[in-house]
Short mmCIF file of C-alpha atoms in Angstrom, two decimals:
data_model
loop_
_atom_site.label_atom_id
_atom_site.label_comp_id
_atom_site.label_asym_id
_atom_site.label_seq_id
_atom_site.Cartn_x
_atom_site.Cartn_y
_atom_site.Cartn_z
CA LEU A 295 15.68 -10.70 3.25
CA LEU A 296 14.50 -13.74 4.77
CA ASP A 297 14.44 -11.80 7.90
CA ILE A 298 11.99 -9.41 6.64
CA LEU A 299 9.44 -12.18 5.74
CA TYR A 300 10.18 -13.15 9.04
CA LEU A 301 9.39 -9.92 11.01
CA THR A 302 6.58 -9.16 8.12
CA THR A 303 5.32 -12.30 9.41
CA PHE A 304 5.34 -11.89 13.09
CA LEU A 305 4.06 -8.43 12.81
CA PHE A 306 0.59 -10.42 10.65
CA PHE A 307 0.67 -12.34 13.84
CA PHE A 308 0.67 -10.17 15.80
CA PHE A 309 -1.77 -7.42 14.81
CA PHE A 310 -3.93 -10.20 14.37
CA PHE A 311 -3.26 -11.35 17.69
CA PHE A 312 -4.76 -8.32 19.54
CA GLN A 313 -7.35 -7.63 17.73
CA ALA A 314 -10.07 -9.81 19.34
CA GLU A 315 -12.24 -8.52 20.98
CA ASP A 316 -14.07 -8.61 23.19
CA GLY A 317 -13.43 -12.38 24.29
CA ILE A 318 -14.56 -15.86 23.00
CA ARG A 319 -17.17 -15.35 20.29
CA ASP A 320 -17.19 -18.06 17.35
CA ALA A 321 -20.41 -19.46 18.88
CA GLN A 322 -21.74 -15.78 18.32
CA GLU A 323 -23.92 -14.84 14.83
CA SER A 324 -23.33 -11.57 13.13
CA ARG A 325 -24.65 -8.79 14.78
CA GLY A 326 -28.09 -7.12 13.89
CA LEU A 327 -28.38 -3.96 13.25
CA GLY A 328 -29.87 -3.23 16.48
CA ASP A 329 -26.10 -4.04 17.74
CA VAL A 330 -23.94 -2.23 15.62
CA TYR A 331 -25.74 1.19 16.00
CA LYS A 332 -26.65 0.94 19.91
CA ARG A 333 -22.92 -0.45 21.60
CA GLN A 334 -21.16 2.46 22.40
CA GLU A 335 -18.24 0.03 23.87
CA TYR A 336 -15.33 -1.89 22.00
CA GLY A 337 -13.10 -2.86 24.26
CA VAL A 338 -11.22 -5.79 24.93
CA SER A 339 -10.54 -8.41 27.37
CA VAL A 340 -6.94 -9.26 27.86
CA LEU A 341 -7.44 -12.77 30.06
CA TYR A 342 -9.33 -13.17 26.23
CA TRP A 343 -6.49 -12.86 23.71
CA PRO A 344 -4.91 -16.46 24.03
CA LEU A 345 -7.67 -18.56 24.47
CA ASP A 346 -9.27 -16.14 21.97
CA MET A 347 -6.34 -17.48 19.65
CA LEU A 348 -5.99 -21.00 20.52
CA ASP A 349 -9.47 -21.72 19.94
CA SER A 350 -9.47 -20.36 16.31
CA ILE A 351 -6.97 -22.24 15.24
CA VAL A 352 -7.38 -24.81 16.36
CA LYS A 353 -10.97 -25.28 16.13
CA PRO A 354 -12.79 -28.02 13.93
CA PHE A 355 -13.84 -26.84 10.64
CA GLN A 356 -18.12 -26.55 10.79
CA ASP A 357 -19.85 -29.10 7.68
CA PRO A 358 -20.41 -26.19 5.00
CA GLU A 359 -23.64 -27.90 4.84
CA LEU A 360 -24.10 -25.38 7.82
CA PHE A 361 -23.45 -22.69 6.00
CA ARG A 362 -26.78 -20.55 4.46
CA PRO A 363 -27.26 -17.34 3.70
CA ASN A 364 -29.07 -15.40 5.96
CA HIS A 365 -31.07 -14.41 2.39
CA ALA A 366 -31.59 -17.48 0.46
CA PRO A 367 -31.65 -16.62 -3.33
CA LYS A 368 -34.58 -17.37 -4.88
CA GLU A 369 -35.90 -14.05 -2.20
CA ALA A 370 -36.62 -11.13 -3.71
CA THR A 371 -34.88 -8.10 -2.51
CA PRO A 372 -37.36 -6.25 -0.83
CA PHE A 373 -36.72 -3.14 -2.30
CA THR A 374 -34.99 -1.31 -4.85
CA LEU A 375 -32.21 0.72 -5.62
CA LYS A 376 -34.23 3.93 -5.66
CA GLU A 377 -35.45 3.35 -2.62
CA ILE A 378 -31.89 2.86 -1.33
CA LYS A 379 -30.99 6.14 -2.67
CA ASP A 380 -33.97 7.38 -1.19
CA SER A 381 -33.07 6.67 2.09
CA ILE A 382 -29.48 8.64 2.15
CA PRO A 383 -29.56 12.46 1.92
CA ALA A 384 -28.92 13.73 -0.57
CA HIS A 385 -25.83 16.07 -0.07
CA LEU A 386 -24.00 12.52 0.94
CA PHE A 387 -24.39 12.49 -2.71
CA GLU A 388 -21.87 15.01 -3.58
CA ALA A 389 -18.22 15.03 -2.98
CA ASP A 390 -16.27 17.97 -0.82
CA MET A 391 -13.47 19.31 -2.21
CA THR A 392 -12.05 21.16 0.42
CA LYS A 393 -12.06 16.83 2.79
CA SER A 394 -10.88 15.29 -1.31
CA TRP A 395 -7.60 16.98 -0.33
CA TYR A 396 -7.38 17.71 3.36
CA TYR A 397 -7.87 13.75 3.34
CA ILE A 398 -4.50 13.50 0.36
CA GLY A 399 -2.34 15.77 2.47
CA ARG A 400 -2.81 14.08 5.50
CA ASP A 401 -2.17 10.63 4.37
CA LEU A 402 1.42 12.21 2.25
CA ALA A 403 2.08 14.05 6.15
CA GLN A 404 1.75 10.35 7.55
CA PHE A 405 4.26 9.44 5.16
CA ALA A 406 6.16 12.07 5.70
CA LEU A 407 6.16 11.65 9.90
CA ALA A 408 6.64 8.01 10.32
CA ALA A 409 10.34 8.65 7.24
CA ALA A 410 11.07 11.57 9.52
CA VAL A 411 11.07 9.79 13.03
CA THR A 412 12.36 6.16 12.01
CA TYR A 413 14.99 8.21 10.49
CA GLY A 414 16.54 10.10 13.28
CA LEU A 415 15.52 7.38 15.76
CA LEU A 416 18.06 5.59 13.16
CA ALA A 417 20.44 7.71 13.52
CA VAL A 418 20.07 7.03 17.90
CA PHE A 419 19.73 3.85 18.24
CA GLU A 420 22.31 1.24 17.42
CA ASN A 421 20.98 -2.00 19.61
CA THR A 422 19.50 -4.42 17.48
CA TYR A 423 16.47 -5.61 18.73
CA ALA A 424 15.67 -2.09 19.01
CA ARG A 425 16.26 -1.21 15.33
CA ALA A 426 14.05 -4.23 14.75
CA ALA A 427 11.41 -2.83 16.31
CA ILE A 428 12.04 0.61 14.91
CA TRP A 429 11.25 -0.79 11.53
CA CYS A 430 8.78 -2.96 12.58
CA ALA A 431 7.07 0.42 13.84
CA TYR A 432 7.52 1.78 10.25
CA TRP A 433 6.56 -0.98 8.21
CA PHE A 434 3.18 -1.12 9.96
CA CYS A 435 2.42 2.50 10.06
CA GLN A 436 3.67 3.44 6.38
CA SER A 437 1.87 0.37 5.00
CA THR A 438 -1.14 1.13 6.94
CA THR A 439 -1.56 4.96 6.05
CA GLY A 440 -0.07 2.96 2.24
CA PHE A 441 -3.51 1.31 2.14
CA GLY A 442 -5.47 4.48 3.14
CA LEU A 443 -4.19 6.38 0.05
CA TRP A 444 -4.51 3.18 -2.18
CA VAL A 445 -7.98 3.54 -1.16
CA ILE A 446 -8.05 7.86 -2.77
CA GLY A 447 -6.16 5.80 -5.54
CA HIS A 448 -9.01 3.27 -6.02
CA GLU A 449 -12.41 6.08 -5.22
CA CYS A 450 -10.83 8.30 -7.85
CA GLY A 451 -10.77 4.79 -9.87
CA HIS A 452 -14.57 4.95 -9.29
CA GLY A 453 -15.06 8.52 -10.06
CA ALA A 454 -16.12 9.52 -6.78
CA TYR A 455 -13.42 11.05 -4.90
CA PHE A 456 -13.61 14.43 -7.30
CA GLY A 457 -16.99 14.38 -7.87
CA ARG A 458 -17.68 15.01 -11.68
CA ASN A 459 -14.07 15.82 -12.20
CA LYS A 460 -12.76 12.53 -14.90
CA PHE A 461 -9.69 14.40 -15.53
CA MET A 462 -8.99 15.27 -10.99
CA ASN A 463 -10.27 10.97 -10.55
CA ASN A 464 -8.40 9.48 -13.71
CA TRP A 465 -5.05 11.55 -13.19
CA GLY A 466 -4.96 11.07 -9.68
CA GLY A 467 -5.74 7.87 -9.19
CA TYR A 468 -3.48 7.17 -12.21
CA VAL A 469 -0.60 9.05 -9.84
CA ILE A 470 -1.77 6.81 -6.62
CA HIS A 471 -1.69 3.88 -8.90
CA THR A 472 1.38 4.07 -9.83
CA PHE A 473 3.27 5.02 -7.40
CA PHE A 474 2.47 1.88 -5.67
CA LEU A 475 2.92 0.05 -9.20
CA VAL A 476 -0.22 -0.73 -9.45
CA PRO A 477 -1.73 -0.65 -13.91
CA PHE A 478 -4.59 1.75 -12.46
CA HIS A 479 -6.64 1.44 -15.62
CA ALA A 480 -6.77 -2.38 -16.01
CA TRP A 481 -7.16 -2.52 -12.65
CA ARG A 482 -9.80 -0.04 -12.73
CA ILE A 483 -11.63 -1.71 -15.55
CA SER A 484 -11.16 -5.24 -14.12
CA HIS A 485 -12.73 -3.40 -10.79
CA SER A 486 -14.89 -1.95 -12.46
CA THR A 487 -17.17 -5.39 -13.80
CA HIS A 488 -16.45 -6.97 -10.34
CA HIS A 489 -18.23 -3.98 -8.80
CA GLN A 490 -21.10 -3.92 -12.08
CA PHE A 491 -21.24 -8.04 -11.57
CA THR A 492 -20.03 -8.85 -7.58
CA ASN A 493 -21.18 -12.22 -6.23
CA ASN A 494 -22.12 -13.20 -10.02
CA ILE A 495 -20.95 -16.67 -10.46
CA GLU A 496 -20.18 -16.18 -14.10
CA LYS A 497 -19.24 -12.38 -14.76
CA ASP A 498 -17.33 -10.84 -11.13
CA THR A 499 -13.78 -10.61 -11.22
CA ALA A 500 -12.73 -11.04 -7.47
CA TYR A 501 -13.29 -14.28 -5.76
CA PRO A 502 -15.60 -15.98 -7.75
CA PRO A 503 -16.45 -19.66 -5.83
CA MET A 504 -13.75 -22.50 -7.20
CA HIS A 505 -15.86 -25.05 -9.28
CA GLN A 506 -14.08 -28.10 -8.05
CA PRO A 507 -12.70 -28.77 -4.47
CA GLY A 508 -10.06 -26.61 -3.37
CA ALA A 509 -6.43 -28.08 -3.39
CA MET A 510 -6.51 -27.54 0.76
CA TYR A 511 -9.83 -28.32 1.40
CA GLU A 512 -9.31 -31.49 2.71
CA ALA A 513 -6.69 -30.52 4.60
CA LEU A 514 -8.17 -27.52 5.78
CA GLU A 515 -11.01 -29.40 7.50
CA TYR A 516 -9.06 -32.56 8.72
CA PHE A 517 -5.74 -30.08 9.82
CA PRO A 518 -7.55 -26.96 10.75
CA PRO A 519 -3.35 -25.05 11.57
CA LEU A 520 -2.54 -25.07 8.47
CA ILE A 521 -5.21 -22.37 7.21
CA TRP A 522 -2.51 -19.42 8.94
CA VAL A 523 0.44 -20.86 6.88
CA LEU A 524 -2.00 -20.83 3.62
CA PHE A 525 -3.25 -17.46 4.65
CA THR A 526 -0.04 -15.77 5.44
CA LEU A 527 0.92 -17.28 1.83
CA TRP A 528 -1.80 -15.79 0.42
CA MET A 529 -0.91 -12.38 1.86
CA LEU A 530 2.56 -12.03 0.65
CA VAL A 531 2.11 -13.72 -2.95
CA GLY A 532 -1.51 -13.26 -3.25
CA TRP A 533 -1.69 -9.38 -4.63
CA VAL A 534 1.07 -10.09 -6.90
CA CYS A 535 -0.90 -13.53 -7.85
CA TYR A 536 -3.79 -12.45 -9.11
CA LEU A 537 -1.98 -8.68 -11.30
CA PHE A 538 0.09 -11.35 -13.09
CA LEU A 539 -1.49 -15.01 -13.06
CA ASN A 540 -5.55 -13.70 -12.67
CA TYR A 541 -5.53 -15.85 -9.53
CA GLU A 542 -9.00 -15.38 -6.95
CA GLY A 543 -10.57 -13.30 -10.32
CA GLN A 544 -12.65 -14.46 -13.01
CA GLN A 545 -10.51 -17.37 -15.84
CA PHE A 546 -12.56 -16.92 -18.22
CA GLY A 547 -11.80 -20.18 -19.30
CA LYS A 548 -8.15 -19.93 -19.31
CA VAL A 549 -7.13 -22.67 -17.10
CA TYR A 550 -3.78 -23.10 -18.18
CA PHE A 551 -3.06 -20.08 -19.62
CA PRO A 552 -4.23 -17.37 -17.49
CA THR A 553 -5.24 -14.11 -18.69
CA HIS A 554 -3.27 -11.07 -17.18
CA HIS A 555 -3.56 -7.46 -15.78
CA PHE A 556 -1.39 -6.11 -18.07
CA ASP A 557 -1.99 -7.82 -21.92
CA PRO A 558 -4.16 -4.99 -23.80
CA SER A 559 -5.59 -7.84 -25.25
CA SER A 560 -7.43 -9.62 -21.83
CA PRO A 561 -10.57 -10.95 -22.10
CA TYR A 562 -11.23 -8.01 -19.09
CA PHE A 563 -10.76 -5.01 -21.99
CA LYS A 564 -12.56 -3.88 -24.78
CA LYS A 565 -10.53 -3.22 -27.91
CA SER A 566 -11.06 0.21 -27.76
CA GLU A 567 -9.50 0.50 -24.37
CA ALA A 568 -5.90 -1.04 -25.22
CA SER A 569 -4.29 2.08 -25.14
CA LEU A 570 -5.50 3.12 -21.72
CA ILE A 571 -3.47 -0.50 -20.30
CA VAL A 572 -0.11 0.60 -22.22
CA LEU A 573 -0.06 4.08 -20.22
CA SER A 574 -1.09 2.00 -17.34
CA ASN A 575 1.81 -0.29 -18.24
CA VAL A 576 4.53 2.13 -18.82
CA GLY A 577 3.54 4.57 -15.53
CA VAL A 578 4.62 0.64 -13.81
CA ALA A 579 7.77 0.52 -15.78
CA ALA A 580 8.67 4.26 -14.96
CA MET A 581 8.00 3.63 -10.95
CA LEU A 582 10.56 0.40 -11.62
CA ALA A 583 13.13 2.69 -13.58
CA ILE A 584 12.69 4.98 -10.56
CA LEU A 585 12.90 3.10 -8.12
CA GLY A 586 16.28 1.48 -10.10
CA ALA A 587 17.92 4.51 -10.14
CA PHE A 588 17.13 5.11 -6.12
CA SER A 589 18.90 1.43 -5.79
CA PHE A 590 21.84 2.39 -7.30
CA LYS A 591 22.05 5.81 -5.90
CA PHE A 592 21.49 4.70 -1.93
CA GLY A 593 21.72 0.51 -2.49
CA PHE A 594 19.29 -1.45 -3.02
CA MET A 595 18.64 -2.84 0.65
CA ASN A 596 17.31 0.90 1.41
CA VAL A 597 15.29 0.86 -1.30
CA VAL A 598 13.44 -2.94 0.24
CA PHE A 599 13.46 -1.67 3.73
CA TRP A 600 12.37 2.42 3.20
CA TYR A 601 9.67 1.26 -0.03
CA GLY A 602 9.60 -2.77 -1.06
CA VAL A 603 8.17 -3.71 3.37
CA PRO A 604 6.02 -0.96 3.44
CA TRP A 605 4.52 -1.89 -0.63
CA LEU A 606 4.34 -5.32 0.93
CA GLY A 607 2.28 -4.75 4.07
CA THR A 608 -0.11 -2.11 1.84
CA HIS A 609 -0.96 -5.03 -0.85
CA MET A 610 -1.17 -7.38 2.77
CA TRP A 611 -4.12 -5.12 4.02
CA LEU A 612 -5.62 -5.31 0.47
CA VAL A 613 -5.59 -8.70 0.43
CA CYS A 614 -7.07 -9.14 4.02
CA ILE A 615 -9.57 -6.83 3.86
CA THR A 616 -10.90 -7.56 0.27
CA PHE A 617 -11.25 -11.70 0.71
CA LEU A 618 -13.30 -10.54 3.66
CA GLN A 619 -15.42 -8.70 2.45
CA HIS A 620 -16.77 -11.32 -0.15
CA SER A 621 -15.72 -14.71 1.62
CA HIS A 622 -18.21 -15.02 4.42
CA PRO A 623 -20.98 -17.48 5.15
CA GLU A 624 -24.12 -14.98 5.28
CA VAL A 625 -22.90 -14.02 1.35
CA PRO A 626 -23.97 -16.12 -1.21
CA HIS A 627 -22.91 -15.98 -4.81
CA TYR A 628 -25.85 -16.50 -7.57
CA GLU A 629 -26.05 -17.41 -11.01
CA ASP A 630 -26.78 -15.20 -14.28
CA ALA A 631 -29.95 -16.41 -13.95
CA GLU A 632 -31.29 -15.49 -10.58
CA TRP A 633 -28.30 -12.33 -10.38
CA ASP A 634 -29.80 -8.62 -10.56
CA PHE A 635 -27.59 -5.82 -9.23
CA VAL A 636 -29.23 -5.66 -5.99
CA LYS A 637 -28.66 -8.57 -4.53
CA GLY A 638 -25.10 -8.91 -5.15
CA ALA A 639 -24.22 -5.28 -3.95
CA LEU A 640 -25.49 -6.18 -0.81
CA SER A 641 -23.89 -9.34 -1.12
CA THR A 642 -20.35 -7.90 0.96
CA VAL A 643 -19.76 -7.64 4.73
CA ASP A 644 -19.12 -4.24 6.42
CA ARG A 645 -16.06 -4.82 9.64
CA ARG A 646 -14.56 -2.94 12.07
CA TYR A 647 -10.93 -3.98 12.92
CA GLY A 648 -11.18 -0.95 16.16
CA GLY A 649 -9.10 1.52 17.93
CA PRO A 650 -8.38 4.43 14.82
CA LEU A 651 -7.74 1.71 12.16
CA ASP A 652 -11.08 2.25 10.42
CA ALA A 653 -9.76 5.93 9.92
CA TRP A 654 -6.84 5.28 8.89
CA MET A 655 -7.96 3.32 6.30
CA HIS A 656 -10.52 5.82 5.41
CA HIS A 657 -13.26 3.72 5.79
CA ILE A 658 -13.03 0.70 2.91
CA THR A 659 -13.41 -1.45 6.56
CA ASN A 660 -16.60 -0.75 7.65
CA GLY A 661 -18.42 1.38 4.68
CA HIS A 662 -17.90 -1.10 2.41
CA VAL A 663 -21.65 -2.40 1.50
CA VAL A 664 -22.81 1.33 0.49
CA HIS A 665 -19.45 1.65 -1.22
CA HIS A 666 -20.50 -0.83 -2.99
CA ILE A 667 -24.14 0.39 -3.66
CA PHE A 668 -23.40 3.06 -4.57
CA SER A 669 -19.76 3.38 -5.93
CA HIS A 670 -19.79 6.43 -6.95
CA MET A 671 -19.90 8.31 -3.47
CA ALA A 672 -16.87 9.65 -1.34
CA PHE A 673 -15.78 7.21 1.10
CA TYR A 674 -15.88 10.17 4.30
CA ASN A 675 -19.48 10.29 3.14
CA ALA A 676 -20.13 6.14 2.48
CA ILE A 677 -19.53 6.11 6.27
CA GLU A 678 -21.66 8.98 7.07
CA ALA A 679 -25.05 7.61 4.86
CA THR A 680 -23.97 3.83 6.74
CA PRO A 681 -26.22 4.24 9.14
CA TYR A 682 -29.44 5.07 6.81
CA VAL A 683 -28.58 2.73 4.85
CA ALA A 684 -28.09 -0.49 7.42
CA LYS A 685 -31.80 0.83 8.62
CA LYS A 686 -32.81 0.48 5.69
CA LEU A 687 -31.68 -3.03 4.81
CA GLY A 688 -32.40 -4.41 7.91
CA ARG A 689 -31.75 -8.14 8.12
CA HIS A 690 -30.33 -7.82 4.56
CA TYR A 691 -27.06 -5.34 5.82
CA HIS A 692 -24.35 -7.14 6.65
CA TYR A 693 -22.18 -7.06 9.62
CA ASP A 694 -19.30 -8.66 11.74
CA ASP A 695 -17.57 -7.49 14.85
CA ARG A 696 -15.81 -10.73 16.12
CA ASN A 697 -12.02 -11.13 16.10
CA LEU A 698 -10.09 -11.41 12.96
CA PHE A 699 -9.74 -14.82 13.53
CA THR A 700 -12.22 -16.49 13.59
CA GLN A 701 -13.47 -14.07 10.19
CA ILE A 702 -9.99 -15.32 8.07
CA ARG A 703 -11.06 -18.95 9.95
CA GLU A 704 -14.69 -19.20 8.78
CA GLY A 705 -13.39 -16.60 5.64
CA MET A 706 -10.36 -19.31 4.64
CA PHE A 707 -12.84 -23.00 4.72
CA HIS A 708 -16.42 -21.10 3.48
CA HIS A 709 -13.49 -19.91 0.18
CA GLN A 710 -12.30 -23.38 0.01
CA SER A 711 -15.46 -24.83 -0.07
CA SER A 712 -17.48 -23.03 -2.43
CA TRP A 713 -17.96 -26.02 -5.08
CA LYS A 714 -19.69 -27.59 -2.50
CA THR A 715 -21.47 -24.18 -0.81
CA ASP A 716 -22.68 -22.51 -3.81
CA LYS A 717 -23.73 -26.36 -5.69
CA ILE A 718 -25.59 -26.02 -2.22
CA TYR A 719 -27.21 -23.44 -3.11
CA GLN A 720 -28.40 -23.73 -6.24
CA THR A 721 -29.78 -27.24 -5.30
CA VAL A 722 -31.88 -26.43 -2.64
CA VAL A 723 -32.83 -22.84 -3.09
CA ALA A 724 -31.94 -22.14 -6.77
CA PRO A 725 -35.71 -22.12 -9.01
CA SER A 726 -35.85 -25.12 -11.28
CA LYS A 727 -35.15 -24.24 -14.76
CA LYS A 728 -39.76 -24.95 -15.48
CA GLY A 729 -39.99 -22.28 -12.80
CA ALA A 730 -41.24 -23.93 -9.90
CA ASN A 731 -39.41 -23.31 -6.58
CA THR A 732 -37.39 -26.87 -4.80
CA LYS A 733 -38.03 -27.46 -1.93
CA ASN A 734 -35.36 -27.80 1.14
CA SER A 735 -34.00 -31.15 1.94
CA LYS A 736 -30.63 -31.80 2.52
CA LYS A 737 -28.29 -33.80 0.34
#
């Protein structure tokens, strides 16, 4: 197991190391619309990879007072939801059943192909290092394919993937997410609340700002490399901590006895939804029983290597991607009184991961803004709608294509210091209780 953790951590850093794009761009702001859709080349410079990584690791953090959203919370969004919708071709709001089944078939074929190739190679190579490389390649491929299939289950949870067919969406999502040991309906309900109240400080269920200094805040400020230890640990255990301890979720005032996604009486759910939570728990228990039976028949370590590590990698992708989408210096959180749906939906970030990864993960990375505005739109339509929406939103559209080292560093610090930055948003730019706008001034 220790070897597995070492190899997984190595794979994580190896991948992010090769994500540096166009050299050192720390000081560069998020790209505007013109740069996003006119840019044709996404090359990388080999000479800058180590410099970019080193610079991102050791560079001192910026003062959180320098972080500003590119539109103040008090500013009214200059367009309505209907106006945004009207900027998109109407046919993109309709799911295509042929495409929906194609992507499921493609992911399952990729699963089978990777397993078959790996099995064949392991039968040929006996060298320890060669076998380790084969396993690492298998884990990366299955983790990425797994996350793509996870995204399809997520789309089913939104009622998007099979159009208006509620039965297919519910049971398709249930089967897919149960395979990944996810309590489908529990997650579906809490995630729906996240979309309904995105970046509402009091109601959002994902990555709400901290109400006090983060435990790692001072350490991260004075010893930046610690951020990679913290982020790696968060990648490894973050998903499980969210499901069982509601870590980085809405606390509902339960500090010492947090809620979780397996409790039908959780504040996340209505009483009428209790049976769905039980159904989700039964599915997870059945999947665990199947894994137990396979462990008994084929050996525990075989199950760990063939299923367990890809499962971990799938949810490492989930934690990393969702964190970067919702922890960014340019997207503010709002008090309930100043929040509205459009403001919240626009408070997320599109990110191009490069190479085949965006398509491999069904464009949840670079089509996320549209997904938050119109969550009932299938992903293959959302990515096609993104240029239309980006053009309509103008400076209200958030896109960041800097290397992942930089984004993670800034995102982690921004989140750990969110108790301070959100206080700045409230005291500097938020309306006063009497309705008058306060003046912009530094504290």
